[in-house]
Short mmCIF file of C-alpha atoms in Angstrom, two decimals:
data_model
loop_
_atom_site.label_atom_id
_atom_site.label_comp_id
_atom_site.label_asym_id
_atom_site.label_seq_id
_atom_site.Cartn_x
_atom_site.Cartn_y
_atom_site.Cartn_z
CA MET A 1 72.16 4.18 45.74
CA GLU A 2 75.56 5.67 46.53
CA LYS A 3 75.76 9.34 47.46
CA VAL A 4 78.55 11.19 45.62
CA LYS A 5 79.90 14.60 46.62
CA LYS A 6 80.26 16.65 43.44
CA PRO A 7 83.10 19.18 43.20
CA SER A 8 82.11 22.63 44.41
CA VAL A 9 85.17 24.75 43.59
CA ALA A 10 86.56 23.07 40.46
CA GLY A 11 86.88 25.80 37.86
CA ARG A 12 87.59 28.38 40.59
CA PHE A 13 90.22 27.12 43.03
CA TYR A 14 91.61 24.68 40.47
CA THR A 15 90.88 23.78 36.87
CA ASN A 16 87.92 21.55 36.05
CA ASN A 17 89.72 20.24 32.96
CA ARG A 18 90.98 16.75 33.75
CA PRO A 19 94.06 16.67 31.42
CA GLU A 20 95.07 20.16 32.47
CA LEU A 21 94.65 19.30 36.16
CA ALA A 22 96.74 16.15 35.78
CA ARG A 23 99.44 18.11 33.97
CA GLN A 24 99.43 20.83 36.65
CA LEU A 25 99.74 18.33 39.50
CA SER A 26 102.63 16.58 37.75
CA GLU A 27 104.37 19.92 37.29
CA PHE A 28 103.92 20.76 40.98
CA GLU A 29 105.49 17.40 41.85
CA ARG A 30 108.39 17.99 39.46
CA LEU A 31 109.14 21.34 41.10
CA CYS A 32 108.98 19.97 44.66
CA LYS A 33 112.09 20.76 46.69
CA LYS A 34 112.02 17.41 48.49
CA ASP A 35 115.68 16.38 48.34
CA ARG A 36 115.70 13.61 50.93
CA ASP A 37 113.96 10.23 51.00
CA VAL A 38 111.78 10.82 54.04
CA SER A 39 108.07 10.31 54.56
CA SER A 40 105.47 11.10 57.19
CA ARG A 41 101.94 10.25 58.21
CA LEU A 42 100.87 13.77 59.19
CA VAL A 43 101.30 17.01 57.28
CA ILE A 44 100.09 20.60 57.49
CA ALA A 45 99.07 21.87 54.05
CA PRO A 46 97.58 25.15 52.73
CA HIS A 47 94.25 25.20 50.92
CA ALA A 48 94.11 28.24 48.63
CA GLY A 49 93.72 28.30 44.87
CA TYR A 50 96.37 26.22 43.13
CA ILE A 51 97.89 29.27 41.44
CA TYR A 52 98.75 30.57 44.92
CA SER A 53 99.44 27.60 47.20
CA GLY A 54 99.47 24.59 44.90
CA GLN A 55 103.23 24.18 45.07
CA LEU A 56 103.24 24.00 48.87
CA MET A 57 100.23 21.67 48.87
CA SER A 58 102.23 19.34 46.68
CA GLU A 59 105.25 19.71 48.98
CA SER A 60 103.06 18.70 51.95
CA ILE A 61 101.04 15.81 50.58
CA GLY A 62 104.08 14.54 48.69
CA PHE A 63 105.61 13.70 52.08
CA LEU A 64 102.80 11.32 53.02
CA GLN A 65 103.79 7.69 53.35
CA LYS A 66 102.79 5.92 50.14
CA ASP A 67 101.49 2.69 51.69
CA VAL A 68 98.75 4.26 53.84
CA LYS A 69 95.14 3.27 53.19
CA ASN A 70 93.18 6.04 54.94
CA ILE A 71 93.76 9.79 54.95
CA PHE A 72 92.00 12.04 57.45
CA ILE A 73 91.53 15.64 56.28
CA PHE A 74 90.95 18.14 59.09
CA ALA A 75 89.81 21.52 57.78
CA PRO A 76 88.14 24.69 59.07
CA SER A 77 84.58 25.53 58.12
CA HIS A 78 84.52 28.77 56.11
CA HIS A 79 80.78 28.92 55.35
CA ALA A 80 78.80 27.01 57.99
CA ALA A 81 78.64 27.80 61.71
CA PHE A 82 78.23 24.83 64.04
CA ILE A 83 79.53 23.36 67.27
CA GLY A 84 81.99 20.48 67.29
CA LEU A 85 83.42 18.42 64.43
CA ALA A 86 81.37 17.59 61.34
CA LEU A 87 81.45 14.42 59.23
CA SER A 88 80.16 13.71 55.73
CA HIS A 89 77.48 11.13 54.86
CA TYR A 90 78.78 10.86 51.28
CA ASP A 91 80.00 7.50 50.00
CA ARG A 92 82.41 8.98 47.47
CA TRP A 93 84.08 12.32 46.81
CA GLN A 94 84.41 13.39 43.18
CA THR A 95 86.93 15.64 41.43
CA PRO A 96 87.81 15.98 37.73
CA LEU A 97 90.32 13.14 38.29
CA GLY A 98 87.65 10.67 39.41
CA GLU A 99 86.25 9.55 42.75
CA LEU A 100 87.66 8.64 46.16
CA GLU A 101 85.79 6.46 48.62
CA LEU A 102 85.08 7.65 52.15
CA ASN A 103 85.85 5.29 55.04
CA LYS A 104 82.39 4.86 56.53
CA ALA A 105 83.59 2.54 59.31
CA ILE A 106 85.98 5.18 60.63
CA ASN A 107 83.19 7.75 60.38
CA GLU A 108 81.04 5.52 62.60
CA ASP A 109 83.88 5.30 65.13
CA LEU A 110 84.25 9.08 65.09
CA GLU A 111 80.53 9.48 65.72
CA SER A 112 80.30 6.94 68.54
CA LYS A 113 83.64 7.45 70.31
CA PHE A 114 84.36 11.13 69.73
CA PHE A 115 80.82 12.52 69.38
CA CYS A 116 81.38 13.95 65.91
CA HIS A 117 78.17 14.56 63.98
CA TYR A 118 77.09 14.43 60.35
CA LEU A 119 76.50 17.75 58.62
CA ASP A 120 76.62 17.43 54.84
CA ASP A 121 75.49 21.03 54.29
CA ALA A 122 78.76 22.28 55.81
CA PHE A 123 80.72 20.53 53.05
CA GLU A 124 78.67 21.76 50.09
CA GLN A 125 80.65 24.93 49.33
CA GLU A 126 83.72 24.23 51.47
CA HIS A 127 87.01 24.42 49.60
CA ALA A 128 89.39 23.60 52.48
CA VAL A 129 88.79 19.84 52.12
CA GLU A 130 88.09 19.66 48.40
CA VAL A 131 91.31 21.27 47.18
CA GLU A 132 93.41 18.65 49.00
CA VAL A 133 91.66 15.75 47.29
CA PRO A 134 93.19 16.03 43.77
CA PHE A 135 96.66 16.02 45.31
CA ILE A 136 95.75 12.85 47.23
CA GLN A 137 94.49 11.30 43.98
CA HIS A 138 97.72 12.30 42.23
CA TYR A 139 100.08 10.90 44.88
CA PHE A 140 97.95 7.81 45.56
CA PRO A 141 96.87 6.67 42.08
CA GLU A 142 95.86 3.22 43.32
CA GLY A 143 93.41 4.84 45.69
CA VAL A 144 93.02 5.47 49.38
CA ARG A 145 89.93 6.19 51.43
CA ILE A 146 89.44 9.63 52.91
CA ILE A 147 87.84 10.88 56.11
CA PRO A 148 86.91 14.58 55.73
CA ILE A 149 86.36 16.38 59.05
CA LEU A 150 85.31 20.03 59.37
CA ALA A 151 85.96 21.97 62.56
CA GLY A 152 83.35 24.41 63.83
CA ARG A 153 83.42 25.72 67.39
CA ALA A 154 85.44 22.94 68.92
CA VAL A 155 88.29 22.31 71.32
CA PRO A 156 91.62 21.27 69.76
CA GLN A 157 92.01 18.58 72.43
CA LYS A 158 89.37 16.54 70.60
CA ILE A 159 91.36 16.73 67.37
CA MET A 160 94.45 15.66 69.27
CA ASP A 161 92.53 12.72 70.77
CA ILE A 162 91.33 11.59 67.34
CA ILE A 163 94.84 11.73 65.87
CA ASP A 164 96.26 9.97 68.92
CA HIS A 165 93.64 7.21 68.73
CA PHE A 166 94.05 6.45 65.02
CA TYR A 167 97.79 7.12 64.63
CA ASP A 168 98.88 3.78 66.04
CA ASP A 169 97.46 2.09 62.95
CA PRO A 170 100.18 2.56 60.28
CA GLN A 171 97.50 2.53 57.57
CA ASN A 172 96.24 5.95 58.71
CA ALA A 173 97.60 9.35 57.68
CA PHE A 174 96.48 12.91 58.37
CA VAL A 175 96.28 16.20 56.48
CA ILE A 176 95.79 19.39 58.52
CA SER A 177 94.37 21.94 56.07
CA SER A 178 95.19 25.57 56.92
CA ASP A 179 96.40 28.81 55.42
CA LEU A 180 98.32 31.30 57.56
CA SER A 181 97.81 35.09 57.96
CA HIS A 182 95.25 36.91 55.83
CA PHE A 183 95.34 40.32 54.16
CA LEU A 184 98.37 41.88 55.83
CA ASN A 185 101.04 43.51 53.73
CA SER A 186 103.91 41.23 52.80
CA VAL A 187 106.30 42.48 55.49
CA GLN A 188 103.70 42.11 58.25
CA ALA A 189 102.66 38.71 56.90
CA ARG A 190 106.22 37.38 56.97
CA GLN A 191 106.65 38.50 60.58
CA THR A 192 103.33 37.01 61.64
CA ASP A 193 103.82 33.77 59.74
CA GLU A 194 107.35 33.32 61.08
CA GLY A 195 105.90 33.69 64.58
CA THR A 196 103.31 31.03 63.76
CA ALA A 197 106.02 28.78 62.36
CA CYS A 198 108.05 29.15 65.56
CA MET A 199 104.99 28.13 67.59
CA ILE A 200 104.43 25.03 65.44
CA GLU A 201 108.09 24.04 65.34
CA GLY A 202 108.67 24.82 69.02
CA LYS A 203 105.42 23.06 69.99
CA GLU A 204 104.47 26.09 72.11
CA ILE A 205 101.08 26.63 70.58
CA SER A 206 98.85 27.98 73.38
CA ARG A 207 98.97 31.56 72.06
CA LEU A 208 98.08 30.71 68.45
CA HIS A 209 95.23 33.00 67.35
CA PRO A 210 92.78 32.25 64.51
CA ASP A 211 94.03 35.42 62.78
CA GLN A 212 97.38 33.63 62.38
CA ALA A 213 95.89 30.51 60.74
CA CYS A 214 92.34 29.82 59.60
CA GLY A 215 92.85 26.14 60.48
CA ALA A 216 94.19 26.98 63.93
CA LEU A 217 92.11 24.29 65.65
CA GLY A 218 93.60 21.56 63.50
CA ILE A 219 97.12 22.92 63.88
CA VAL A 220 96.83 23.13 67.67
CA GLY A 221 95.43 19.60 67.84
CA ALA A 222 98.29 18.26 65.71
CA VAL A 223 100.92 20.11 67.75
CA LEU A 224 99.44 18.85 71.03
CA PHE A 225 99.71 15.34 69.60
CA ALA A 226 103.33 15.90 68.54
CA ARG A 227 104.16 17.21 72.00
CA LYS A 228 102.53 14.21 73.67
CA ARG A 229 104.49 11.76 71.50
CA ASN A 230 107.71 13.83 71.57
CA PHE A 231 107.62 14.14 67.76
CA SER A 232 108.73 17.17 65.75
CA PHE A 233 107.48 19.33 62.91
CA ILE A 234 109.86 19.87 60.00
CA ARG A 235 109.31 22.86 57.74
CA ALA A 236 108.89 22.01 54.05
CA GLY A 237 108.29 25.57 52.84
CA MET A 238 106.72 28.96 53.51
CA TYR A 239 105.76 31.94 51.35
CA ASN A 240 102.79 34.25 50.71
CA SER A 241 100.60 35.15 47.75
CA GLY A 242 102.64 38.27 47.07
CA ASP A 243 105.56 36.06 46.10
CA ILE A 244 103.36 34.64 43.34
CA THR A 245 101.40 37.68 42.12
CA GLY A 246 103.84 40.50 42.90
CA ASP A 247 101.07 42.38 44.75
CA ARG A 248 102.44 42.71 48.26
CA SER A 249 99.83 45.11 49.67
CA ARG A 250 97.32 42.46 50.91
CA VAL A 251 98.59 38.90 50.96
CA VAL A 252 97.73 35.47 52.35
CA GLY A 253 100.43 33.36 53.97
CA TYR A 254 101.03 29.68 53.29
CA GLY A 255 103.13 27.09 55.09
CA SER A 256 103.92 23.40 54.79
CA TRP A 257 105.18 21.04 57.50
CA PHE A 258 105.48 17.30 58.05
CA LEU A 259 105.62 15.32 61.27
CA TYR A 260 108.88 13.56 62.10
CA GLU A 261 108.87 10.85 64.76
CA GLN A 262 112.08 11.99 66.42
CA SER A 263 113.69 15.35 67.18
CA LYS A 264 114.45 18.02 64.62
CA GLU A 265 118.11 17.67 65.58
CA HIS A 266 118.01 13.97 64.75
CA PHE A 267 116.41 14.80 61.39
CA LEU A 268 119.17 17.29 60.61
CA LYS A 269 121.89 14.81 61.49
CA GLU A 270 120.21 12.02 59.54
CA TYR A 271 119.59 13.97 56.33
CA TYR A 272 121.72 17.12 56.30
CA SER A 273 125.03 16.28 58.00
CA ASP A 274 127.05 16.77 54.81
CA LEU A 275 125.40 20.09 54.02
CA ILE A 276 125.91 21.41 57.55
CA ARG A 277 129.57 20.31 57.65
CA ASP A 278 130.09 21.90 54.25
CA SER A 279 128.47 25.15 55.40
CA VAL A 280 130.84 25.36 58.38
CA ARG A 281 133.84 24.68 56.16
CA LYS A 282 132.72 27.32 53.68
CA ALA A 283 132.12 29.87 56.44
CA ILE A 284 135.64 29.42 57.87
CA SER A 285 137.25 29.43 54.43
CA PHE A 286 135.32 32.60 53.58
CA GLY A 287 136.57 34.21 56.80
CA LEU A 288 140.16 33.36 55.97
CA LYS A 289 139.90 34.88 52.50
CA GLU A 290 137.56 37.83 53.07
CA HIS A 291 138.26 38.61 56.75
CA SER A 292 134.54 38.91 57.40
CA LYS A 293 131.60 36.72 58.31
CA MET A 294 129.87 34.74 55.61
CA LYS A 295 126.21 35.63 55.04
CA ARG A 296 123.39 33.28 54.14
CA SER A 297 123.17 34.99 50.73
CA ASP A 298 126.63 33.55 49.99
CA LEU A 299 125.20 30.01 50.16
CA GLU A 300 123.69 28.42 47.07
CA LYS A 301 120.74 26.73 48.76
CA ILE A 302 119.19 26.73 52.23
CA PRO A 303 116.71 23.93 52.98
CA PRO A 304 113.57 25.12 54.81
CA VAL A 305 114.46 23.08 57.91
CA LEU A 306 117.58 25.23 58.36
CA GLU A 307 115.30 28.28 58.44
CA GLN A 308 113.78 26.92 61.64
CA GLN A 309 115.13 28.38 64.86
CA GLY A 310 117.99 26.35 66.25
CA ALA A 311 121.01 26.46 68.55
CA CYS A 312 124.41 24.94 67.92
CA PHE A 313 127.99 24.79 69.11
CA ILE A 314 130.88 24.68 66.65
CA THR A 315 133.98 22.87 67.98
CA LEU A 316 137.37 22.94 66.26
CA GLU A 317 140.22 20.57 67.12
CA ILE A 318 143.70 19.90 65.80
CA GLU A 319 145.12 16.45 66.54
CA GLY A 320 142.67 16.01 69.41
CA ARG A 321 143.43 19.38 71.00
CA LEU A 322 140.74 22.03 71.33
CA ARG A 323 141.26 24.94 68.94
CA GLY A 324 137.98 26.82 69.37
CA CYS A 325 134.46 26.24 70.65
CA ILE A 326 131.64 28.79 70.54
CA GLY A 327 127.88 28.37 70.40
CA SER A 328 124.36 29.17 71.56
CA ILE A 329 122.43 27.53 74.37
CA ILE A 330 118.95 28.66 73.35
CA ALA A 331 117.51 28.91 69.84
CA ARG A 332 116.74 32.54 69.01
CA ARG A 333 117.32 32.71 65.24
CA PRO A 334 117.32 30.48 62.15
CA LEU A 335 119.76 27.61 62.59
CA ILE A 336 121.65 28.47 59.42
CA ASP A 337 122.45 31.91 60.86
CA ASP A 338 123.61 30.33 64.11
CA ILE A 339 125.84 27.92 62.19
CA LEU A 340 127.47 30.61 60.03
CA ASP A 341 127.96 33.02 62.94
CA HIS A 342 129.51 30.48 65.29
CA SER A 343 131.71 29.03 62.56
CA TRP A 344 133.38 32.46 62.40
CA ASN A 345 133.37 32.83 66.19
CA ALA A 346 134.96 29.44 66.86
CA ALA A 347 137.68 30.04 64.26
CA PHE A 348 138.47 33.71 64.82
CA SER A 349 136.82 35.03 68.01
CA ASP A 350 137.34 32.45 70.75
CA PRO A 351 139.20 34.54 73.37
CA ARG A 352 141.26 31.53 74.42
CA PHE A 353 143.00 31.27 71.05
CA ASP A 354 144.57 33.35 68.31
CA PRO A 355 142.59 33.57 65.05
CA LEU A 356 142.82 30.40 62.99
CA SER A 357 145.43 30.39 60.23
CA GLN A 358 145.17 28.86 56.78
CA LYS A 359 147.81 26.28 57.72
CA GLU A 360 145.79 25.25 60.79
CA PHE A 361 142.60 25.11 58.74
CA GLU A 362 144.15 22.45 56.55
CA LYS A 363 144.50 20.21 59.64
CA ILE A 364 141.34 21.16 61.48
CA SER A 365 138.65 18.71 62.63
CA ILE A 366 135.17 20.17 62.91
CA SER A 367 132.22 18.96 64.96
CA ILE A 368 128.79 20.54 65.22
CA SER A 369 126.55 20.04 68.22
CA LEU A 370 122.84 20.60 67.55
CA LEU A 371 121.14 21.42 70.84
CA SER A 372 117.60 20.48 71.85
CA PRO A 373 115.54 23.09 73.75
CA PRO A 374 116.65 23.21 77.42
CA ILE A 375 114.33 21.64 79.99
CA PRO A 376 114.29 23.16 83.50
CA LEU A 377 114.89 20.84 86.44
CA LEU A 378 112.71 21.17 89.52
CA PHE A 379 114.47 20.47 92.82
CA LYS A 380 114.88 21.60 96.41
CA SER A 381 118.33 20.17 97.02
CA GLU A 382 121.46 19.48 95.04
CA GLU A 383 120.91 15.75 95.45
CA GLU A 384 117.43 16.03 93.92
CA MET A 385 118.94 17.94 91.03
CA LYS A 386 121.72 15.39 90.44
CA ASP A 387 119.23 12.52 90.45
CA GLN A 388 117.59 14.03 87.34
CA ILE A 389 120.82 14.36 85.31
CA ARG A 390 121.67 11.51 82.95
CA PRO A 391 125.46 11.09 82.53
CA PHE A 392 126.77 10.83 78.96
CA ARG A 393 123.34 11.88 77.65
CA ASP A 394 122.45 15.27 79.10
CA GLY A 395 124.16 18.57 78.66
CA LEU A 396 123.81 20.85 81.67
CA ILE A 397 123.26 24.57 82.10
CA ILE A 398 123.58 26.03 85.59
CA SER A 399 122.97 29.59 86.71
CA ASP A 400 122.65 31.66 89.84
CA GLY A 401 122.21 35.38 89.49
CA TYR A 402 124.49 36.66 86.76
CA ARG A 403 126.73 33.58 86.82
CA GLN A 404 126.08 30.88 84.24
CA ALA A 405 127.93 28.03 82.55
CA VAL A 406 127.20 25.14 80.24
CA TYR A 407 128.74 21.75 79.53
CA LEU A 408 127.86 19.81 76.40
CA PRO A 409 127.15 16.07 76.83
CA SER A 410 130.55 15.34 75.28
CA VAL A 411 132.23 16.69 78.44
CA TRP A 412 131.17 13.49 80.23
CA GLU A 413 134.00 11.78 78.34
CA GLN A 414 136.50 13.86 80.33
CA LEU A 415 134.45 14.13 83.54
CA PRO A 416 132.50 10.86 83.91
CA ASP A 417 131.77 11.31 87.63
CA LYS A 418 128.56 13.27 88.22
CA ASP A 419 129.91 15.11 91.28
CA GLN A 420 133.10 16.06 89.49
CA PHE A 421 131.12 17.12 86.42
CA LEU A 422 128.99 19.48 88.51
CA ARG A 423 131.87 20.86 90.58
CA ASN A 424 133.90 21.74 87.50
CA LEU A 425 130.88 23.36 85.87
CA LYS A 426 130.37 25.54 88.95
CA ILE A 427 133.99 26.63 88.79
CA LYS A 428 133.55 27.46 85.11
CA ALA A 429 130.57 29.65 86.09
CA GLY A 430 132.67 31.49 88.68
CA MET A 431 131.02 29.77 91.64
CA SER A 432 132.65 27.82 94.42
CA PRO A 433 132.67 24.02 93.86
CA ASP A 434 130.19 23.44 96.69
CA HIS A 435 127.91 26.39 95.87
CA PHE A 436 124.16 25.93 96.21
CA SER A 437 121.32 28.33 96.99
CA LYS A 438 117.56 28.74 96.70
CA SER A 439 118.07 30.73 93.51
CA PHE A 440 120.26 28.07 91.88
CA GLU A 441 118.81 26.93 88.54
CA ALA A 442 119.63 24.03 86.24
CA HIS A 443 118.49 23.01 82.76
CA VAL A 444 119.29 19.87 80.80
CA PHE A 445 119.41 19.36 77.05
CA THR A 446 120.52 16.76 74.56
CA THR A 447 122.62 17.08 71.42
CA GLU A 448 123.05 15.45 68.07
CA TYR A 449 126.70 15.49 66.97
CA ILE A 450 127.85 15.95 63.41
CA THR A 451 131.55 15.15 63.19
CA GLY A 452 134.19 14.68 60.55
CA LYS A 453 137.50 16.05 59.44
CA GLU A 454 137.15 18.96 57.03
CA LYS A 455 139.81 20.15 54.64
CA GLU A 456 140.06 23.04 52.20
#
């Protein structure tokens, strides 16, 4: 006889009325801000009551690739204390929308290869898996099989290993179930959650504390996997319960991300080139008319990915001649703020040029360089350093003491010889062309270019 897991939190975390639940899920989907045709096989999703986090849960699971057959759900254990990762013996998982089958074969692999163990009691009252299931049923009406996994006292490396092992099969997808900060006031929560978001998006996750995310183990495991594969996390949305209830004294934070199999900069170029070009054009036009910098509040809509920290250079040319170029080397603020600020700077504050005029603006060509995080080079000699630089692909930052300079990868078009490239960059930094010392440092980075002629 089959063993069916009955719903434990229907009627509390979400309605137990089937028609009402179906209507609510459809409304969440209708309100989703997904404005690009992109999908993923791994998402981070919140797991609170639907009135609080349902919209972001829909944003997350709505990004999952629609042809997958198996969905792993990694969630924290809120009620049971145990060591390791727990599996469920159930054959099917029931919600008011019907039943989903568990993949027993994958469970057996998890038990034998990754030493997971069965612990049905841990699932009995656990909401962090159950609340994800109706969304999976909604977005996969023809059915998928699920693999619920609860994390007790475990190392995130094991979660990373499981994802890494099963990811190569395109039929597998993954949901990392986690809320963010708990019971801070709204201002504190936003600061804490933005710090958590920067860790996830920057893939620098070693300092993530369980107080920042109840599903921290799953998040760290997913980020370690993304770092190993050189994938990226793209933000789909973030808010806290105070934005829903109006009570901002003690809130819970929620965030939604999806995994992208290339860099964030590639994603931005692929899906948001027009919006970014338009934002630069609007910022310069605003500066010409208002004689001040444009603020983000002057824009109609800012996609969540542009809220992620980012660094860019804005380059202006007229008939192939440079007319302004200003930017950031390291991401220290939301990319949209960097774009708006450097649009003004390139047009009106480049010390090499007079402020841009309206007549020039009508002829201007604009290009935006989106910079990847710099990677330090390790070397003992200049030759060792040069061997690590890839012409026409890498940008280069050099520094020694207070002297520093940067060349974007596009400079290789004018300086194709590696020795000449480096000598000129040293001169730009105020060093002698043959300068080298024990304190000499170099970083490389890549860029995605967004180009096109912009007119008023």
